[in-house]
Coordinates of C-alpha atoms and ligand atoms in Angstrom, one line a residue:
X1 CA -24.4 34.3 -18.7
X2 CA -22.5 30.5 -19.5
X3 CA -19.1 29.8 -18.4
X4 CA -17.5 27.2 -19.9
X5 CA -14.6 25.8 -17.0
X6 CA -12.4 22.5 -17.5
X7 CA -12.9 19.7 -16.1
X8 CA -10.6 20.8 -12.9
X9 CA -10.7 23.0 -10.3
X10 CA -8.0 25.1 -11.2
X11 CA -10.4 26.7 -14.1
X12 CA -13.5 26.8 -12.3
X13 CA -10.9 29.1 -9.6
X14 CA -9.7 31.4 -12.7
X15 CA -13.8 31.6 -13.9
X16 CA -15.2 31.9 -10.2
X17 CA -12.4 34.5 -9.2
X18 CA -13.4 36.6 -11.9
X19 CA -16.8 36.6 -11.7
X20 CA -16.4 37.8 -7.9
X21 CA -14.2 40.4 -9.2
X22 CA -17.5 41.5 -11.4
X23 CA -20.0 41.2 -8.9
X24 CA -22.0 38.5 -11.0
X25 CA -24.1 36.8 -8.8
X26 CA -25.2 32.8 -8.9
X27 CA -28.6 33.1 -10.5
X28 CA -26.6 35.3 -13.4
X29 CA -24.2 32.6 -14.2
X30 CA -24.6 28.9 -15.8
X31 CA -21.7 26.6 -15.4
X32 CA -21.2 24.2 -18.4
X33 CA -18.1 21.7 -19.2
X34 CA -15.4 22.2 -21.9
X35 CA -16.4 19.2 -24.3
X36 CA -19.2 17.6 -22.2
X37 CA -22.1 18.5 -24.9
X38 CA -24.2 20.0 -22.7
X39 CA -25.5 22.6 -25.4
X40 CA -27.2 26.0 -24.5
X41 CA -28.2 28.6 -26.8
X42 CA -26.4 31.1 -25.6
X43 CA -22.6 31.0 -26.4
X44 CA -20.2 30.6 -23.4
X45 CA -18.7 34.4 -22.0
X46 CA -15.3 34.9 -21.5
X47 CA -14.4 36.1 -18.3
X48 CA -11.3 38.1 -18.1
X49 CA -8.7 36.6 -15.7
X50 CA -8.6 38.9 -12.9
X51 CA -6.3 39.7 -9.8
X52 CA -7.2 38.6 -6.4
X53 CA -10.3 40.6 -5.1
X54 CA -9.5 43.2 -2.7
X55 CA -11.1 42.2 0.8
X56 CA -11.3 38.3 -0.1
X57 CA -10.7 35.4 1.8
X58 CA -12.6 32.2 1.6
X59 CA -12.5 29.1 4.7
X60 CA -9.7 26.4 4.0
X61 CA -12.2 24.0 4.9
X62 CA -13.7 25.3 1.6
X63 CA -10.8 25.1 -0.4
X64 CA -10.7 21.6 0.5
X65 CA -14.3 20.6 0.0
X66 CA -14.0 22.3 -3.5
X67 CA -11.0 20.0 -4.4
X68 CA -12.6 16.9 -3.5
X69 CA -16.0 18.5 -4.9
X70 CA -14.4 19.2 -8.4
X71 CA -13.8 15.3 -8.8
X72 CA -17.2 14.4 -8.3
X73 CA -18.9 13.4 -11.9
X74 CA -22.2 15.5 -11.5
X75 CA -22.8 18.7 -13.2
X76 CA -24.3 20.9 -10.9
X77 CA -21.0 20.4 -9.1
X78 CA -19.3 24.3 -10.5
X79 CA -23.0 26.0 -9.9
X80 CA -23.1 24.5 -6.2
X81 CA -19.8 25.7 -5.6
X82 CA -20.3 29.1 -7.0
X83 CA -22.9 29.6 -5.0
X84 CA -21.5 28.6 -1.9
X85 CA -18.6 30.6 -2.6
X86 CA -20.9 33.9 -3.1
X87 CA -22.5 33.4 0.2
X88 CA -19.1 32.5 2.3
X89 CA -17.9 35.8 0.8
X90 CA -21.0 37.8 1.2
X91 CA -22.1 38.2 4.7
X92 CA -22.3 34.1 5.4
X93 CA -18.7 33.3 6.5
X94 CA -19.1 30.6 9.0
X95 CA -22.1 29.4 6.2
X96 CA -19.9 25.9 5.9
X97 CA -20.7 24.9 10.2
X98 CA -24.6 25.0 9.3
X99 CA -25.0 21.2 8.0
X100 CA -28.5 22.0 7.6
X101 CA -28.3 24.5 5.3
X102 CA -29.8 22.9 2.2
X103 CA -26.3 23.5 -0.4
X104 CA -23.9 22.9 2.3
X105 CA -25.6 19.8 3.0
X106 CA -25.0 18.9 -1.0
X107 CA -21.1 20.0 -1.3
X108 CA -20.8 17.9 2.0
X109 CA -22.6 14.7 0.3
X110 CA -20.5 15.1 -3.1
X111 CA -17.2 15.6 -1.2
X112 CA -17.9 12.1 0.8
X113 CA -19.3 10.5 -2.6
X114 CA -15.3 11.5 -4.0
X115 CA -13.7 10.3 -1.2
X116 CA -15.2 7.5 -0.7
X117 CA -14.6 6.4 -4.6
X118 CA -10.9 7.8 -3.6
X119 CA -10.8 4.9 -0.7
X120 CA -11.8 2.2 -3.0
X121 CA -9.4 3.6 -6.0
X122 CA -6.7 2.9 -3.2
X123 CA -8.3 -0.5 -2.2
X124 CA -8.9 -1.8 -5.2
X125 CA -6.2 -0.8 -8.1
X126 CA -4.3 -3.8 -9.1
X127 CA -0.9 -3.6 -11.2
X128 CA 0.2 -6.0 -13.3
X129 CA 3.0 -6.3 -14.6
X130 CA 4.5 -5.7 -18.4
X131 CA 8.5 -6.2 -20.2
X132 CA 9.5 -3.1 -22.3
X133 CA 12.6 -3.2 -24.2
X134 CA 14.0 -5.5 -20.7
X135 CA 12.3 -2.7 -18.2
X136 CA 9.6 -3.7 -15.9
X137 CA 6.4 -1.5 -15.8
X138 CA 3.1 -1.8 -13.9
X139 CA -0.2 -1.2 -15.5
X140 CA -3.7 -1.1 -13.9
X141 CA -6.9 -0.7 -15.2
X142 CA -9.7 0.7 -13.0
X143 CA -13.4 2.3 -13.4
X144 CA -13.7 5.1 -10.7
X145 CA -17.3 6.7 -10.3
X146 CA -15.9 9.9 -10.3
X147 CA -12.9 12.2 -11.8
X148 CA -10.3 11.2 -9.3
X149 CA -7.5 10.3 -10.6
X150 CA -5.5 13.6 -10.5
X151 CA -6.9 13.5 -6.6
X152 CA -5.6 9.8 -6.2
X153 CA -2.4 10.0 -8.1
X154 CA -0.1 11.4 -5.4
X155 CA -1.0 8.9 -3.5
X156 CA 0.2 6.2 -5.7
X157 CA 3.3 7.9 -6.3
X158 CA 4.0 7.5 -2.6
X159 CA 3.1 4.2 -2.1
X160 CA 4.9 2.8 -5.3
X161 CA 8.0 5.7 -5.8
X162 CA 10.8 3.0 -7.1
X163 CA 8.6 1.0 -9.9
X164 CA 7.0 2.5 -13.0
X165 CA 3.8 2.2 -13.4
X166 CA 0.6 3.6 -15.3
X167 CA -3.2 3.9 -14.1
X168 CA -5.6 4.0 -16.8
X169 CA -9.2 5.0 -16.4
X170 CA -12.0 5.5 -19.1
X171 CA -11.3 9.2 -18.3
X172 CA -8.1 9.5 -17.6
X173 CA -4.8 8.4 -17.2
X174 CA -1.7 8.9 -14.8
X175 CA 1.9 7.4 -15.1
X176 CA 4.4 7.6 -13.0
X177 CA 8.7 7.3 -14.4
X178 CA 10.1 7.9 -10.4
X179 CA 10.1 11.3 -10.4
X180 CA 7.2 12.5 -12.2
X181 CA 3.2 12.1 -12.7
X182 CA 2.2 12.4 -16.5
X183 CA -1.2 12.8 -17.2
X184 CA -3.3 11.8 -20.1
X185 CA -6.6 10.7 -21.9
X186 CA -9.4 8.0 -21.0
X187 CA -8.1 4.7 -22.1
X188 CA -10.9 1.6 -22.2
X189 CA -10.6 -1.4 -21.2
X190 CA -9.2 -3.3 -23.8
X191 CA -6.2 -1.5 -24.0
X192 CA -5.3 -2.7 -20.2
X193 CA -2.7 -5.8 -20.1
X194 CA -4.3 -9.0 -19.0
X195 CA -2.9 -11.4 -16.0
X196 CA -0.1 -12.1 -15.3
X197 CA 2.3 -14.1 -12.6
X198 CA 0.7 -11.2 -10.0
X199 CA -2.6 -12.1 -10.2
X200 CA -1.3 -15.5 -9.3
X201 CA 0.3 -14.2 -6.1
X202 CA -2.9 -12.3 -5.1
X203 CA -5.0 -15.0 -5.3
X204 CA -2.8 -16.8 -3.0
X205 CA -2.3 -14.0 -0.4
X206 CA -6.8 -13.6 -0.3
X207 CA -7.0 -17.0 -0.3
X208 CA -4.1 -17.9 2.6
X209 CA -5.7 -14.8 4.3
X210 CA -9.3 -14.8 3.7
X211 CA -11.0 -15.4 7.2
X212 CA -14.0 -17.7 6.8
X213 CA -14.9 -17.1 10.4
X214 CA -15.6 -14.0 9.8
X215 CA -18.0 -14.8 6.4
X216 CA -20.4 -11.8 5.6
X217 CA -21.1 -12.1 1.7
X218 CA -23.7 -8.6 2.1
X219 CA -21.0 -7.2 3.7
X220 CA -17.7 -8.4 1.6
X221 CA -20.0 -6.8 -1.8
X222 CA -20.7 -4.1 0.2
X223 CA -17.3 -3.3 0.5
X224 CA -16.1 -4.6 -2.7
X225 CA -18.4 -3.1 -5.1
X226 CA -19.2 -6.0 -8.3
X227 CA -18.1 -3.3 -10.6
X228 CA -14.3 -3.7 -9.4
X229 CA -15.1 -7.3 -9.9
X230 CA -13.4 -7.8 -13.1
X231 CA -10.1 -6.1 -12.3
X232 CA -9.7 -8.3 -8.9
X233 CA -8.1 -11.4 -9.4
X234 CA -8.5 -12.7 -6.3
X235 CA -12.8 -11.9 -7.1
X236 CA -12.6 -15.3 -8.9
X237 CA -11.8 -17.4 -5.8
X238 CA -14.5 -16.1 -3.8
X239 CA -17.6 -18.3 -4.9
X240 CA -15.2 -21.1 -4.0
X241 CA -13.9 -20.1 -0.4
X242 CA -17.7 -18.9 0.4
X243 CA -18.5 -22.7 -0.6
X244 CA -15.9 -23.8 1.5
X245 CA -15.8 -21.7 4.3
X246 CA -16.9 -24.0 7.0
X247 CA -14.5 -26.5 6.1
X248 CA -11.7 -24.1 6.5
X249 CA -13.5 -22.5 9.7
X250 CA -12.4 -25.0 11.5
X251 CA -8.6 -25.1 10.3
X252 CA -8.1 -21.8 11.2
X253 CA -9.4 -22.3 14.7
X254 CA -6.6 -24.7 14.7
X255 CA -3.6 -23.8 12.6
X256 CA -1.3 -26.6 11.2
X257 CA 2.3 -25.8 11.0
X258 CA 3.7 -26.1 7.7
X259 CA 6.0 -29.5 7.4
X260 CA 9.5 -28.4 6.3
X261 CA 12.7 -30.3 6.5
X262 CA 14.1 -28.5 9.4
X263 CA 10.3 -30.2 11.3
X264 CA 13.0 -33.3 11.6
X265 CA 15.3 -31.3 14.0
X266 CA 12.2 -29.9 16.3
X267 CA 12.9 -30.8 19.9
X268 CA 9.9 -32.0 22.1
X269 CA 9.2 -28.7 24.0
X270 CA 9.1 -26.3 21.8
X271 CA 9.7 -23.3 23.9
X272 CA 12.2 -20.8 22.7
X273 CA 15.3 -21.4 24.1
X274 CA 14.6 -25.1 23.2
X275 CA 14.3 -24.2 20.1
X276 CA 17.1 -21.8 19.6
X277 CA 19.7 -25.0 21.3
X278 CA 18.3 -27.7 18.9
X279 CA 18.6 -25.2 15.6
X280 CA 22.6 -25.3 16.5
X281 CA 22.2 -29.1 15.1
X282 CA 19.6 -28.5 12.1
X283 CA 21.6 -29.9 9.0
X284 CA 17.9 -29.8 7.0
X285 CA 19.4 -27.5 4.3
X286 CA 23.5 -27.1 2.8
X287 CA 24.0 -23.8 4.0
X288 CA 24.9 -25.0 7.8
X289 CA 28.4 -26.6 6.1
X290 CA 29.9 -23.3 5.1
X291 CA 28.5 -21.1 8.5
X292 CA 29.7 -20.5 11.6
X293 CA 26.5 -21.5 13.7
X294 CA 23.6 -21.1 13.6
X295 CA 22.0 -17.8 14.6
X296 CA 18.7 -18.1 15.7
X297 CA 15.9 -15.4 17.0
X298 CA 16.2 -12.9 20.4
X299 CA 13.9 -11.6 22.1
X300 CA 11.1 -11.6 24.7
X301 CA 8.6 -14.3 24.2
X302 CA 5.2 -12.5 24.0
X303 CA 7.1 -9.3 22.2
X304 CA 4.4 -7.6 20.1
X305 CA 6.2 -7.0 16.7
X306 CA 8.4 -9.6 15.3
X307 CA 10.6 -8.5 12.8
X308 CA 12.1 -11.1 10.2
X309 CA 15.2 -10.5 7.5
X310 CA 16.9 -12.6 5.2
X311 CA 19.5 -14.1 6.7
X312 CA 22.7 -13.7 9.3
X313 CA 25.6 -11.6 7.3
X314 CA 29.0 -12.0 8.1
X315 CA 29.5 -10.4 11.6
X316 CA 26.2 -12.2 12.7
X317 CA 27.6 -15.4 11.8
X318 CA 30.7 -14.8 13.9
X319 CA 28.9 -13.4 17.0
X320 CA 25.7 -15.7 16.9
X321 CA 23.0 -12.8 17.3
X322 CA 20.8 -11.3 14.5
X323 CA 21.4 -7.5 13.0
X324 CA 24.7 -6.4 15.0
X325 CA 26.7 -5.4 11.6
X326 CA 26.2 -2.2 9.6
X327 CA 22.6 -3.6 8.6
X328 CA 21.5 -4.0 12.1
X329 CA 22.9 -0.6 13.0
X330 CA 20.9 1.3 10.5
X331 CA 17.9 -0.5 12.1
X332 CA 18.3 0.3 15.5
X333 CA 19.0 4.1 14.3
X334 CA 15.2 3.8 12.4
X335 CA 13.8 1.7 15.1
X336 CA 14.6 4.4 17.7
X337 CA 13.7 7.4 15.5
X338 CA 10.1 5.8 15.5
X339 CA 9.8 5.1 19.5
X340 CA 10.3 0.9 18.9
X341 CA 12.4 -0.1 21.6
X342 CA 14.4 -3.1 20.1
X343 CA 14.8 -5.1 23.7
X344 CA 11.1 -4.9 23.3
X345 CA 11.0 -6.9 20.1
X346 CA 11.7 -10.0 18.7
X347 CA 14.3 -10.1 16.0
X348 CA 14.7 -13.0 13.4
X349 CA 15.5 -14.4 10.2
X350 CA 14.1 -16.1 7.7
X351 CA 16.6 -18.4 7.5
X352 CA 18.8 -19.0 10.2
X353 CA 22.8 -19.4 8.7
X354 CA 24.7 -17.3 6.6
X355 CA 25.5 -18.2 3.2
X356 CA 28.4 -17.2 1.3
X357 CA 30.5 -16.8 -1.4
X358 CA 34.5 -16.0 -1.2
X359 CA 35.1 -12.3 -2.5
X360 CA 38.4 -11.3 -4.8
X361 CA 40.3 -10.4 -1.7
X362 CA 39.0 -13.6 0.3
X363 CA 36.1 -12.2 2.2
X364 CA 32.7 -13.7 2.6
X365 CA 30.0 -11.8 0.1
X366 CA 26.2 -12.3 1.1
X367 CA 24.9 -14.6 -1.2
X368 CA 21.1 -14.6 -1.1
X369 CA 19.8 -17.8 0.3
X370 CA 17.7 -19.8 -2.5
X371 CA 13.5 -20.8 -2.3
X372 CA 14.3 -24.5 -1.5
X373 CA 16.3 -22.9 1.6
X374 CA 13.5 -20.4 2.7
X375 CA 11.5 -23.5 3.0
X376 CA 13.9 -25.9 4.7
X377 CA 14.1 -23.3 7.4
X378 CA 10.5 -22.3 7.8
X379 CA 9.6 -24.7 10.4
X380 CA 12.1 -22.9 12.6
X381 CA 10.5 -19.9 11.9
X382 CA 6.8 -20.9 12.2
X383 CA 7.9 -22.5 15.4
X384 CA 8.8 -18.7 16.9
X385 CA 5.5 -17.3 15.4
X386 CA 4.1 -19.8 17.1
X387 CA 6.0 -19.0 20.7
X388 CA 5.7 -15.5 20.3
X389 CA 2.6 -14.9 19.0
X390 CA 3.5 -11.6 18.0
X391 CA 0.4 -8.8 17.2
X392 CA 2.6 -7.5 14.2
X393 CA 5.0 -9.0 12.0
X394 CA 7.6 -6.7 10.0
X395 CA 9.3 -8.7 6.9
X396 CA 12.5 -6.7 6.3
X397 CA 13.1 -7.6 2.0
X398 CA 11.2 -10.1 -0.1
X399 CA 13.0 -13.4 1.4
X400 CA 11.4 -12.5 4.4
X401 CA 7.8 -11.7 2.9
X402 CA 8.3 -14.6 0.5
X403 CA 8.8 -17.5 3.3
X404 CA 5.3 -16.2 4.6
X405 CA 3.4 -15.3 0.8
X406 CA 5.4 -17.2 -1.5
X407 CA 7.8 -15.8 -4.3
X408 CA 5.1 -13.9 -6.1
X409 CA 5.2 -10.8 -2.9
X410 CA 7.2 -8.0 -4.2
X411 CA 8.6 -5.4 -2.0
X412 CA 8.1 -2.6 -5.0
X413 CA 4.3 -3.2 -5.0
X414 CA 3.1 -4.2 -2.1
X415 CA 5.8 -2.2 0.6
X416 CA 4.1 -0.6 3.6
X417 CA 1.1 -2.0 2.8
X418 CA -0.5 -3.6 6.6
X419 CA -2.4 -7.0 5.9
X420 CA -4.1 -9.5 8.3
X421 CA -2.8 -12.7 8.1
X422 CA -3.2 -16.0 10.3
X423 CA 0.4 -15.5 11.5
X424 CA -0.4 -12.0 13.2
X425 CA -3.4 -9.3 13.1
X426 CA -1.1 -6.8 11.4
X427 CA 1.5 -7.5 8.9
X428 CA 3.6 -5.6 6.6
X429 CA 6.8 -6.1 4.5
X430 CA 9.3 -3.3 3.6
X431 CA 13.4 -3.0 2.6
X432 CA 15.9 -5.2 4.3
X433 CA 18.1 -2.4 5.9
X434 CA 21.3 -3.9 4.3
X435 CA 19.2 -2.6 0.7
X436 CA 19.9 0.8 1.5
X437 CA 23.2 0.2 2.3
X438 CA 24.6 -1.0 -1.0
X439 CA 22.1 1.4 -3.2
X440 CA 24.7 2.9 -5.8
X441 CA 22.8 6.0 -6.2
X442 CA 22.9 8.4 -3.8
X443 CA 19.6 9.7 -4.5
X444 CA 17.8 6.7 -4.2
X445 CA 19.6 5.8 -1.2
X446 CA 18.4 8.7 0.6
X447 CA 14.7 8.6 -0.7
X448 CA 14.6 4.7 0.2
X449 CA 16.0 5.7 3.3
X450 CA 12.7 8.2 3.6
X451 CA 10.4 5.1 2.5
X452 CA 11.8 2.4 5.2
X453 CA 11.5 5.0 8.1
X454 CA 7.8 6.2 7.1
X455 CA 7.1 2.3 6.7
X456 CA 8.5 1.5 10.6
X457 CA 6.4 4.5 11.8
X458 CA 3.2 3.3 10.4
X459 CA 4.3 -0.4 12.0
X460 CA 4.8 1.8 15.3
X461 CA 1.5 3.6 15.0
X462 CA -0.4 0.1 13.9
X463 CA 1.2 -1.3 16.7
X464 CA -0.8 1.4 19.0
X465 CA -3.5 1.3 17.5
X466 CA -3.6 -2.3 18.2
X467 CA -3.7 -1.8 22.3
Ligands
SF4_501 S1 19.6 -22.6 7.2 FE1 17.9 -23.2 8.4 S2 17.2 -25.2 7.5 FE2 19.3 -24.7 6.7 S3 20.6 -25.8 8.1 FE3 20.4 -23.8 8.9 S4 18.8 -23.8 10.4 FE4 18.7 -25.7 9.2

């Protein structure tokens, strides 16, 4: 008999439950593939939909293996399943603990084949990004090994939940318009945008964190397969940072800080409540006319997370410490909620006074502190990297990311994400806490709100994981 199934799991479950419910047996059945050509003689049998057979209950471990299983691009995949189906349900039910067994040992190989293409779908997609009719959307083009991308997609969607984007594969496509995946056909890849300013930004990030030192090209291809080659930007840079590698070997060993205008204002030991006293007289950039003081970094030198907004707000400026207003307060509620203790870490800003403008009624509105600022005050913070020496850094918003990756970082794309940088083992950007607060929509709010404290937890468990 040939049963035709789709190309996902959910038909071979409709085909497979029915055939149980008729006592076909594996050698009585061949699997073929809706529109995959394979042609046969006979003509495909319909097998009536059927209820749920009487007495039947199949592992969970199977029910997973079969989903990762279904992905994987070889044929055989519905027949192997089938069969191990049969046996789990007739008289074999712990058949999935003997690796030996010669079909288990095959669903096991496909379902690590699928999730190993799933690993480097997640590595490896890169958005770029496109203008609609003034709305911003992310596109990606990628060639997966296998059907993954309804196995993948989810994922995506909870990495990247407040930007649109679209996936395209040769086989399929996903798209994502913040509250929904859309599936559709195979799209080649000449349809897919080209670069873009992101590409720019990610070939500055690999090539500001790309570890010479640590140079293994059998490795690095191993890893990053030549096939994704095309679709990496930062790909291109590689022939020239393996040719370089032992120059810049040596300048890792022995970071430089970046010169920036507040370098003038240093004092000689550089310790960090030198430092905090000689920022009260830094006049490197305008914004000191307008502020209070200045309000520099707290916490123990040697903390192990460093955490670095935008800027003081208002109730900062009058008070001299970093996050006590409402911002601050939803941080401490978050930090706690994960286990961080704050006394434990070291709290900062990119840049060190408030800026201002004068509201209708007289007060002082946050006004976002501009790129020639960021860099003005980036000795100051380099100088507490440097003191600290913190195993994690946590950028709150893209002002804080930016002073460290440069203007192209944004939050939307690249949130949550951990990277190893020369400024700390683990780093990872995510909302400024004062976002939330001024989000309009309620619903956003709340899911942002879901976002920020999923991202503090993973900088908690990284933090662990780190010893
Ligand atoms: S914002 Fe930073 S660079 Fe500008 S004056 Fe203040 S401390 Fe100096």
């Amino acid at each position: 008999m040939r049963v035709e199934v789709g190309p996902d799991l959910d038909s071979f479950r409709t085909a497979a439950r029915g055939l149980l419910a008729r006592g076909v047996s594996p050698e009585q059945v061949l699997f073929t593939e809706e529109g995959s050509g394979q042609g046969s003689l006979l003509a495909p049998a319909v097998v009536p939909a059927s209820a749920p057979v009487a007495g039947l209950s199949v592992p969970p471990a199977f029910l997973e293996l079969a989903q990762k299983v279904a992905c994987h691009r070889s044929p055989e995949r519905w027949g192997l399943l089938y069969r191990v189906l049969w046996r789990l349900t007739h008289g074999e039910r712990k058949l999935l603990e003997v690796e030996s067994d010669a079909d288990v040992y095959r669903v096991l190989t496909l379902a690590k084949g699928v999730q190993r293409d799933a690993h480097k779908m997640k590595a490896f997609v890169r958005f770029r990004r496109v203008e609609r009719e003034g709305e911003e959307f992310f596109i990606a083009w990628h060639r997966p090994e296998h059907f993954i991308v309804r196995y993948v997609a989810p994922f995506f969607a909870r990495r990247f939940p407040s930007m649109r984007w679209s996936i395209l594969t040769p086989d399929a496509s996903v798209s994502w318009d913040l509250e929904q995946l859309t599936y559709g056909p195979g799209v080649p890849r000449s349809q897919a945008p080209e670069g873009d300013a992101l590409e720019e930004m990610w070939r500055t990030y690999y090539a500001s964190t790309f570890n010479p030192a640590r140079l293994n090209v059998r490795a690095m291809r191993a890893e990053m397969p030549k096939k994704h080659w095309a679709t990496l930007p930062e790909t291109r840079l590689i022939p020239e940072l393996v040719r370089q590698a032992p120059q810049r070997t040596s300048r890792m060993v022995s970071p430089k800080l970046e010169l920036s205008e507040s370098s003038r204002f240093m004092p000689e030991h550089q310790d960090l409540a030198s430092l905090a006293q000689a920022a009260q007289g830094c006049r490197a950039c305008p914004l000191h006319e307008r502020a209070t003081r200045t309000v520099f970094g707290e916490g123990p030198a040697g903390a192990r997370l460093m955490l670095v907004g935008e800027q003081p707000g208002d109730q900062e400026d009058r008070v001299g410490r970093p996050f006590i207003g409402p911002a601050g307060q939803l941080l401490d509620t978050v930090l706690a909620a994960v286990g961080l203790e704050r006394e434990q870490l070291y709290v900062t800003n990119a840049v060190k006074h408030f800026g201002w403008v004068e509201g209708e009624e007289k007060q002082r509105l946050h006004a976002k502190p501009g790129r020639s600022e960021v860099l003005a005050c980036k000795g100051w913070l380099d100088a507490e990297v440097a003191q600290v020496r913190p195993k994690m850094i946590l950028c709150l918003g893209a002002t804080a990311a930016q002073a460290f990756l440069g203007p192209g970082f944004r939050i939307n794309l690249s949130r949550g994400q951990i990277f190893e940088t020369p400024w700390a083992k683990a780093w990872m950007a995510t909302f400024h806490p004062s976002a939330l607060l001024r989000m309009p929509d309620e619903r956003a709010r709340a899911q942002a709100r879901i976002h920020f404290e999923a991202d503090l937890r993973r900088a908690a468990d990284t933090l662990r994981a780190l010893g």
